Coordinates of C-alpha atoms in Angstrom, one line a residue:
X507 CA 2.6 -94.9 -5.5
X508 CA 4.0 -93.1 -2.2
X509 CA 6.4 -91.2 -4.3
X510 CA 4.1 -90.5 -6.8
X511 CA 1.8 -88.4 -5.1
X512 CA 5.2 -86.9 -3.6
X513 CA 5.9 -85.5 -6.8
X514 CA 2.4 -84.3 -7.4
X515 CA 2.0 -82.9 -3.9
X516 CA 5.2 -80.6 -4.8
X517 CA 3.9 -79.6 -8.4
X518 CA 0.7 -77.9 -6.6
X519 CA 2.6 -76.4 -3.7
X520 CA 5.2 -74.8 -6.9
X521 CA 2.0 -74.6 -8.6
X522 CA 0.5 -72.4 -5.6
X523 CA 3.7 -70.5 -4.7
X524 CA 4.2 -69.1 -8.6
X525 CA 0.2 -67.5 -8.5
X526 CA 1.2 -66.2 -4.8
X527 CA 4.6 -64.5 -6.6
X528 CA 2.7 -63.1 -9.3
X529 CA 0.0 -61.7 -7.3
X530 CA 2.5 -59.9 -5.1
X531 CA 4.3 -58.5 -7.9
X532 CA 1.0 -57.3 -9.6
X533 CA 0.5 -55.6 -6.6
X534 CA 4.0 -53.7 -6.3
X535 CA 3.8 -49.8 -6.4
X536 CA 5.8 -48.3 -9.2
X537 CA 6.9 -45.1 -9.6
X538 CA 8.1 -43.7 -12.9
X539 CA 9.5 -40.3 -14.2
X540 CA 10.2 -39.1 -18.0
X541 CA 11.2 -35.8 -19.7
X542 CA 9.7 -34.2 -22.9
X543 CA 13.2 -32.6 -24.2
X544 CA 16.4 -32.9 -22.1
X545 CA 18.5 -30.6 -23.8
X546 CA 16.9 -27.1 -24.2
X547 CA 18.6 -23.6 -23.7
X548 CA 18.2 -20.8 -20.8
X549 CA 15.1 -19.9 -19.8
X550 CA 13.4 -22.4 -22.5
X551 CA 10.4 -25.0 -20.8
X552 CA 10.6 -28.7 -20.8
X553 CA 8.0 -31.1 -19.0
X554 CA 8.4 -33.8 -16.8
X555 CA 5.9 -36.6 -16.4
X556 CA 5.7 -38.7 -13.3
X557 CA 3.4 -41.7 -13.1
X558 CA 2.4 -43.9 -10.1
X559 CA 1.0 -46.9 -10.6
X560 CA -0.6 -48.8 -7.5
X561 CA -3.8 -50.7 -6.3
X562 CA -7.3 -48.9 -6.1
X563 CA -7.2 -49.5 -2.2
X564 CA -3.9 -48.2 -1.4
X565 CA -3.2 -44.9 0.8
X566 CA -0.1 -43.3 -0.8
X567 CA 1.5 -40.2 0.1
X568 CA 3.5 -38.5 -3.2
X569 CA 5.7 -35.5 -1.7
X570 CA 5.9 -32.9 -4.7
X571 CA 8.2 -29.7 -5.0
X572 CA 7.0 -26.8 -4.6
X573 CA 8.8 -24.4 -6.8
X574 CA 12.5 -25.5 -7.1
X575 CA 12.9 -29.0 -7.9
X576 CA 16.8 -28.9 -6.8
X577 CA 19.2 -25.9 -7.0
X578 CA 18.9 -24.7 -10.4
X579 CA 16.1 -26.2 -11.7
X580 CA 12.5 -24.1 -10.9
X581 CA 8.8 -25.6 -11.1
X582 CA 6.6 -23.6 -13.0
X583 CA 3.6 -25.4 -13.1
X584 CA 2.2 -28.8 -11.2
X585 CA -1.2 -29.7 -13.3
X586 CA -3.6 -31.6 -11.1
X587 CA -2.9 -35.6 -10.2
X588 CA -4.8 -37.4 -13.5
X589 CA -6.0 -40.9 -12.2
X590 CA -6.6 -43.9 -14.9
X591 CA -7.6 -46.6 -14.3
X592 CA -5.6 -49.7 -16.1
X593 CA -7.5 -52.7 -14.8
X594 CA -7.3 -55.7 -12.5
X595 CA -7.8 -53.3 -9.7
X596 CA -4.8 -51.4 -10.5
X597 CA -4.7 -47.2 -10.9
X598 CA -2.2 -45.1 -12.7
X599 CA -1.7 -41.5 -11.4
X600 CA -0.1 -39.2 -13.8
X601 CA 1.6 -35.6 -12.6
X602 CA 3.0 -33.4 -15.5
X603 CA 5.5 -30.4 -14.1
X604 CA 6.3 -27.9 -16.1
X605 CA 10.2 -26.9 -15.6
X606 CA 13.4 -24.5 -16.5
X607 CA 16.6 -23.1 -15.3
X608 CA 18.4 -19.9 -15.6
X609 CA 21.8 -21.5 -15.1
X610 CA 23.8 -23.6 -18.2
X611 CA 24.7 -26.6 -16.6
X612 CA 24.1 -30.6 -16.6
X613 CA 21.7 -31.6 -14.0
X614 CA 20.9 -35.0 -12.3
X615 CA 17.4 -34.9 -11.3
X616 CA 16.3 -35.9 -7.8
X617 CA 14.1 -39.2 -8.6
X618 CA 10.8 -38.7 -7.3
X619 CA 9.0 -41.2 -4.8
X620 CA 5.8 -42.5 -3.0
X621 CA 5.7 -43.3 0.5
X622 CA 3.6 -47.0 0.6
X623 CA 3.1 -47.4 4.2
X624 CA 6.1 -48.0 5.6
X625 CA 8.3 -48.7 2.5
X626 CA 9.2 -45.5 -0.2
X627 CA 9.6 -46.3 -3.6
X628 CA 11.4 -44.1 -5.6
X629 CA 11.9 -43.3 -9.5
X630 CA 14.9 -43.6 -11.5
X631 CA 16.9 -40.4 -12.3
X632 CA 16.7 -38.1 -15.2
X633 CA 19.7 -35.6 -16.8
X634 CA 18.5 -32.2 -17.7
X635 CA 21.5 -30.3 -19.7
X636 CA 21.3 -26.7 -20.3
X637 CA 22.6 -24.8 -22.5
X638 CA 23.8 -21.0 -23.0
X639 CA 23.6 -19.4 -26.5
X640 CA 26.6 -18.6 -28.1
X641 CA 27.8 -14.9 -28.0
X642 CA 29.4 -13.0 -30.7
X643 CA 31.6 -11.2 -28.7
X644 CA 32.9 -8.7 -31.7
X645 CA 29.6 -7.9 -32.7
X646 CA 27.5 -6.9 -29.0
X647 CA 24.5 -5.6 -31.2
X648 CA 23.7 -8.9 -32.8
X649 CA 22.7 -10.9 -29.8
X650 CA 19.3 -11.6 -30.0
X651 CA 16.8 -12.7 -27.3
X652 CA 16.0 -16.9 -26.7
X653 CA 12.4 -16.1 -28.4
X654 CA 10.8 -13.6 -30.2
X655 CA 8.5 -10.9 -28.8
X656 CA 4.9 -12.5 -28.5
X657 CA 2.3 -10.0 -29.0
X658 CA -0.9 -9.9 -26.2
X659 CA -4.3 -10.0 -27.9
X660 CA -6.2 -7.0 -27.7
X661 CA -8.5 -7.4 -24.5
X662 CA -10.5 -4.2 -24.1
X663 CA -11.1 -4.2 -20.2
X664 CA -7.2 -3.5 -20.5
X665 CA -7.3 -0.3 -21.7
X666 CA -10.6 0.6 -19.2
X667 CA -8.3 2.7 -16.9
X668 CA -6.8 4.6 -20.2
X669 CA -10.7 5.6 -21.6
X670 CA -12.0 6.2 -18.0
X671 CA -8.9 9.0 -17.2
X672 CA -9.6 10.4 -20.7
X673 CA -13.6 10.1 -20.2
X674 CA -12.8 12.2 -16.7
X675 CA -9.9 14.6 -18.4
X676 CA -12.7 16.1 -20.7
X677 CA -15.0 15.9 -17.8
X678 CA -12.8 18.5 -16.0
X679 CA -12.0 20.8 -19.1
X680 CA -15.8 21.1 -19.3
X681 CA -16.3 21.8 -15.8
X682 CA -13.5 24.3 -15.8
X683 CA -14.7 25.9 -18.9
X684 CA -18.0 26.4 -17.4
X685 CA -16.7 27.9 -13.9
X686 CA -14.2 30.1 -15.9
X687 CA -17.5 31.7 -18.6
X688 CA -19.0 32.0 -15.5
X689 CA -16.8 34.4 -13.9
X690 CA -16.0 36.2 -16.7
X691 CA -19.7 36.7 -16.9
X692 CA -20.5 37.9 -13.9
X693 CA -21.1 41.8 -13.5
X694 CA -18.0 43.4 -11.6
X695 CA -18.7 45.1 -8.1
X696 CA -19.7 48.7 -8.2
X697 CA -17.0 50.7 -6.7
X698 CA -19.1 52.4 -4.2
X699 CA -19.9 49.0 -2.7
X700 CA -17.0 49.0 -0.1
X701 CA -15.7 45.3 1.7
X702 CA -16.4 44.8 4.8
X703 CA -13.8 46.4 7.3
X704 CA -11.4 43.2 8.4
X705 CA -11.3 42.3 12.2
X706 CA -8.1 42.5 14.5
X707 CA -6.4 39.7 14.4
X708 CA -7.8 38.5 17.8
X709 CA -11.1 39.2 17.4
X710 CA -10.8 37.3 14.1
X711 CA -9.9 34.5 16.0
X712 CA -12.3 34.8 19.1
X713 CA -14.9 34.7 16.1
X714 CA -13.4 31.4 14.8
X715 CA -13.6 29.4 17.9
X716 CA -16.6 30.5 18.8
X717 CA -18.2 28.9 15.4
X718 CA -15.9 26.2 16.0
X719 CA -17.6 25.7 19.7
X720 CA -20.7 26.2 18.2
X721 CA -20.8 23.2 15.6
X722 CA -19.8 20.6 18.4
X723 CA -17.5 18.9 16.5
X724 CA -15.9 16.4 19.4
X725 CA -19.7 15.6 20.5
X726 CA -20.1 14.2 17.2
X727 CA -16.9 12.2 17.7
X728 CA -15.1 14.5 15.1
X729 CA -11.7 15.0 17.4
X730 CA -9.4 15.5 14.7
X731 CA -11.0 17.9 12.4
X732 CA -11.8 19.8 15.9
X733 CA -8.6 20.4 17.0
X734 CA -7.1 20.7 13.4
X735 CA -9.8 24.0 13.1
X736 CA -8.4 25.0 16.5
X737 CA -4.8 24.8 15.5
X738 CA -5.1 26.5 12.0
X739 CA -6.9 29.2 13.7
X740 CA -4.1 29.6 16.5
X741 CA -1.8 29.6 13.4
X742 CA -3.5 32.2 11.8
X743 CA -3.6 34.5 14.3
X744 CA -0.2 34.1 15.7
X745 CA 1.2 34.5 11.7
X746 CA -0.5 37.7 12.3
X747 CA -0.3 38.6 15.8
X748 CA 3.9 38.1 15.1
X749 CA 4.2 38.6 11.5
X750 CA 5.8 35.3 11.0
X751 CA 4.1 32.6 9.0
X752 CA 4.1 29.4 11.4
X753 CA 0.9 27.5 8.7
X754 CA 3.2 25.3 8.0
X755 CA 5.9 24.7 10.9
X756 CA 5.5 21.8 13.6
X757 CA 4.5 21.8 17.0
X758 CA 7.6 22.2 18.3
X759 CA 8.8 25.4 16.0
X760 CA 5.5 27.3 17.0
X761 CA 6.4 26.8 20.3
X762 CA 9.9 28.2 19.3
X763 CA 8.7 30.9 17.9
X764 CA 6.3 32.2 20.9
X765 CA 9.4 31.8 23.2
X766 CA 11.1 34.7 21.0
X767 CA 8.3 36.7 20.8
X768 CA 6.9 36.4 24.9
X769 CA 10.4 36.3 26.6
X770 CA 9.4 34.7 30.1
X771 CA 5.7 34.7 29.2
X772 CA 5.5 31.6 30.4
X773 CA 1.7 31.3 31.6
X774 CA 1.4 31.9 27.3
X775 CA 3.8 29.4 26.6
X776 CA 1.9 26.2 28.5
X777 CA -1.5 27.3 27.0
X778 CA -0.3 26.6 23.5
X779 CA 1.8 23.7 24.4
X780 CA -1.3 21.8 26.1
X781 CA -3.1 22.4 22.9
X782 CA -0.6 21.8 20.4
X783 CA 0.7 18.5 22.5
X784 CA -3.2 17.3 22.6
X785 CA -3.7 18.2 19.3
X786 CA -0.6 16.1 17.8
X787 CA -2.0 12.7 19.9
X788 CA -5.4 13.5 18.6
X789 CA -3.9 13.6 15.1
X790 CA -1.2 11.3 14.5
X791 CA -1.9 8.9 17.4
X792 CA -5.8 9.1 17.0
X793 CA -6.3 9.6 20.7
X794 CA -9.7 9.9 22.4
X795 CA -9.5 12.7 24.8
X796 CA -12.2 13.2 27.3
X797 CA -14.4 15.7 27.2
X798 CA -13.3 17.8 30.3
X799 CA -9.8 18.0 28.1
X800 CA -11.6 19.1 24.6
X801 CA -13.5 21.9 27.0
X802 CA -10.3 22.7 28.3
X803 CA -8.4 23.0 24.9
X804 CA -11.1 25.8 24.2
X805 CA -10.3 27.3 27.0
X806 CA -6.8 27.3 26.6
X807 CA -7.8 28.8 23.1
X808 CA -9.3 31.8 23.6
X809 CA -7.2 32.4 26.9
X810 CA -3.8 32.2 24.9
X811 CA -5.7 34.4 22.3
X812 CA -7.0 36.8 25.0
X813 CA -3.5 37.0 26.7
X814 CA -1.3 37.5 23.7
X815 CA -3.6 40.3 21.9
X816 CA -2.0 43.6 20.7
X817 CA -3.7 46.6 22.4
X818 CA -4.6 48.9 19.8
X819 CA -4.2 53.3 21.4
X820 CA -7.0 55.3 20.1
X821 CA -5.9 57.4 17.8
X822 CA -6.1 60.9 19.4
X823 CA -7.3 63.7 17.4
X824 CA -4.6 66.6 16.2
X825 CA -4.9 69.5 19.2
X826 CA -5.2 73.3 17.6
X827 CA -3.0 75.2 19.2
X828 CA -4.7 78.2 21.1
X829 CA -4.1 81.5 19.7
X830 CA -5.3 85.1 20.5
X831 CA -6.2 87.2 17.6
X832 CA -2.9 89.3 17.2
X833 CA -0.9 86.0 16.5
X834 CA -3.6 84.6 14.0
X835 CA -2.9 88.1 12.2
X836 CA 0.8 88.1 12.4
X837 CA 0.3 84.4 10.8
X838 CA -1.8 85.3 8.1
X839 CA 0.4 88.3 6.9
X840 CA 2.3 88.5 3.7
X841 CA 6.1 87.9 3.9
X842 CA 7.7 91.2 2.9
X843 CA 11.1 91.2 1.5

């Protein structure tokens, strides 16, 4: 009797320890990895599928790649984790990657894995072989591309910048047209009507920064297009003041230029160059200056302008030469011969 229930005692505890091995093996993580086609050509596509398969409650970690799956072997595409579930508290989580190469070769993919707390279970390995077209090295001009020329569909918001530059090309032609009727319309000047006598060159540009002062540009936080009217106007008048056009020379070659034409002038010299230097920060360095330095760039202005003017001598009037009455006879005499 003793060994009787023995021998039943171990049945249940066999019994016992077969449910507690299948229950740990239903509850094993597995990790699996399959490919659509395995043997495609350069540049062709071919899918992967990886599936994980693991309990409802568990935590995993899947590392993916990011765009090269080893050398050789890019990832086009990763399409969002799909999770099914199979039952008896058990998931499946399905990954497909979209993949190709660019190099002929036979390739042994990495297998994938899943990090399960502290133990990583990984996938078994797949071979990828690619292949290169064959070449008809005699005849160049019959190689022909992997696949044929897909044509886009016609998507009209892709031709929007084409009708929009015509649409604006006529829009010109018309407004050109108009401006161009216009002037040929318009009733040409008498010719008593006479212009307007022109200014020296320095009062011209006295005049100028006076209606620059005037419009209080740098009050209204307009520094550059201040000191860009001051400089054209400088450039102006020294292009005429010289006779050499310096519109569209730097800083550095107007300051040149004045050296050769004021020899030792050198009061002239650092009036221009504290404008021109201010002006260039102000520009290309979009400094703030203060406003005692803006009043003091006018200054500089119509002092450099005032110092460097050409004094124009009256013309004098022709002098008649003083003659008594016998000479003015002798003059007006015929020539005998």
């Amino acid at each position: 009797m003793t060994l009787r229930k023995y021998h039943i005692l171990y049945v249940l505890i066999f019994f016992f320890a077969s449910l507690h091995g299948m229950k740990t093996y239903a509850q094993q993580t597995l990790v699996d990895v399959s490919i659509d086609i395995p043997d495609i050509m350069i540049g062709e596509q071919t899918m992967l599928h990886l599936s994980v398969t693991t309990d409802k409650d568990k935590q995993l970690l899947i590392p993916l790649p990011a765009d090269m799956l080893m050398k050789g072997v890019e990832v086009l595409y990763i399409t969002p984790p799909d999770t099914v579930d199979i039952k008896n508290n058990r998931i499946t989580i399905n990954y497909d990657l979209l993949i190709t190469s660019f190099d002929s070769s036979l390739y042994l993919l990495p297998p994938f894995y899943a990090i399960d707390g502290r133990d990583t279970l990984y996938s078994d390995q797949v071979a990828l072989k690619v292949s290169s077209p064959d070449v008809d090295l005699e005849n160049p001009e019959d190689f022909k591309d992997i696949k044929g020329i897909w044509r886009p569909p016609f998507v009209l918001a892709d031709y929007y910048a084409l009708i929009y530059g015509i649409l604006f090309t006529l829009f010109l032609i018309c407004v050109v047209g108009y401006f161009v009727q216009r002037m040929r319309n318009r009733p040409e000047r008498s010719a008593d009507v006479k212009e307007a006598p022109k200014l020296p060159p320095h009062e011209q540009a006295m005049k100028e920064l006076k209606e620059i002062r005037e419009r209080k540009l740098w009050q209204q936080g307009r520094n550059k297009e201040y000191y860009t009217e001051i400089t054209d106007t400088l450039r102006r008048y020294m292009s005429l003041r010289y006779g050499t056009s310096v519109m569209e020379k730097t800083s550095s070659e107007i300051l040149d230029v004045l050296r050769d034409e004021e020899p030792g002038n050198k009061e002239v010299y650092d009036l221009l160059k504290q404008i021109l230097r201010l002006s260039d920060f102000v520009k290309f360095a979009k400094l703030h200056p203060l406003s005692d330095e803006n009043e003091l760039s006018m200054f500089n202005a119509n002092l450099f302008v005032d110092k460097t003017k050409r004094m124009e001598l009256p013309v004098a009037p022709p002098v008649e030469e003083d003659v008594t009455g016998d000479e003015r006879e002798k003059k007006n005499e015929p020539t005998t011969n």
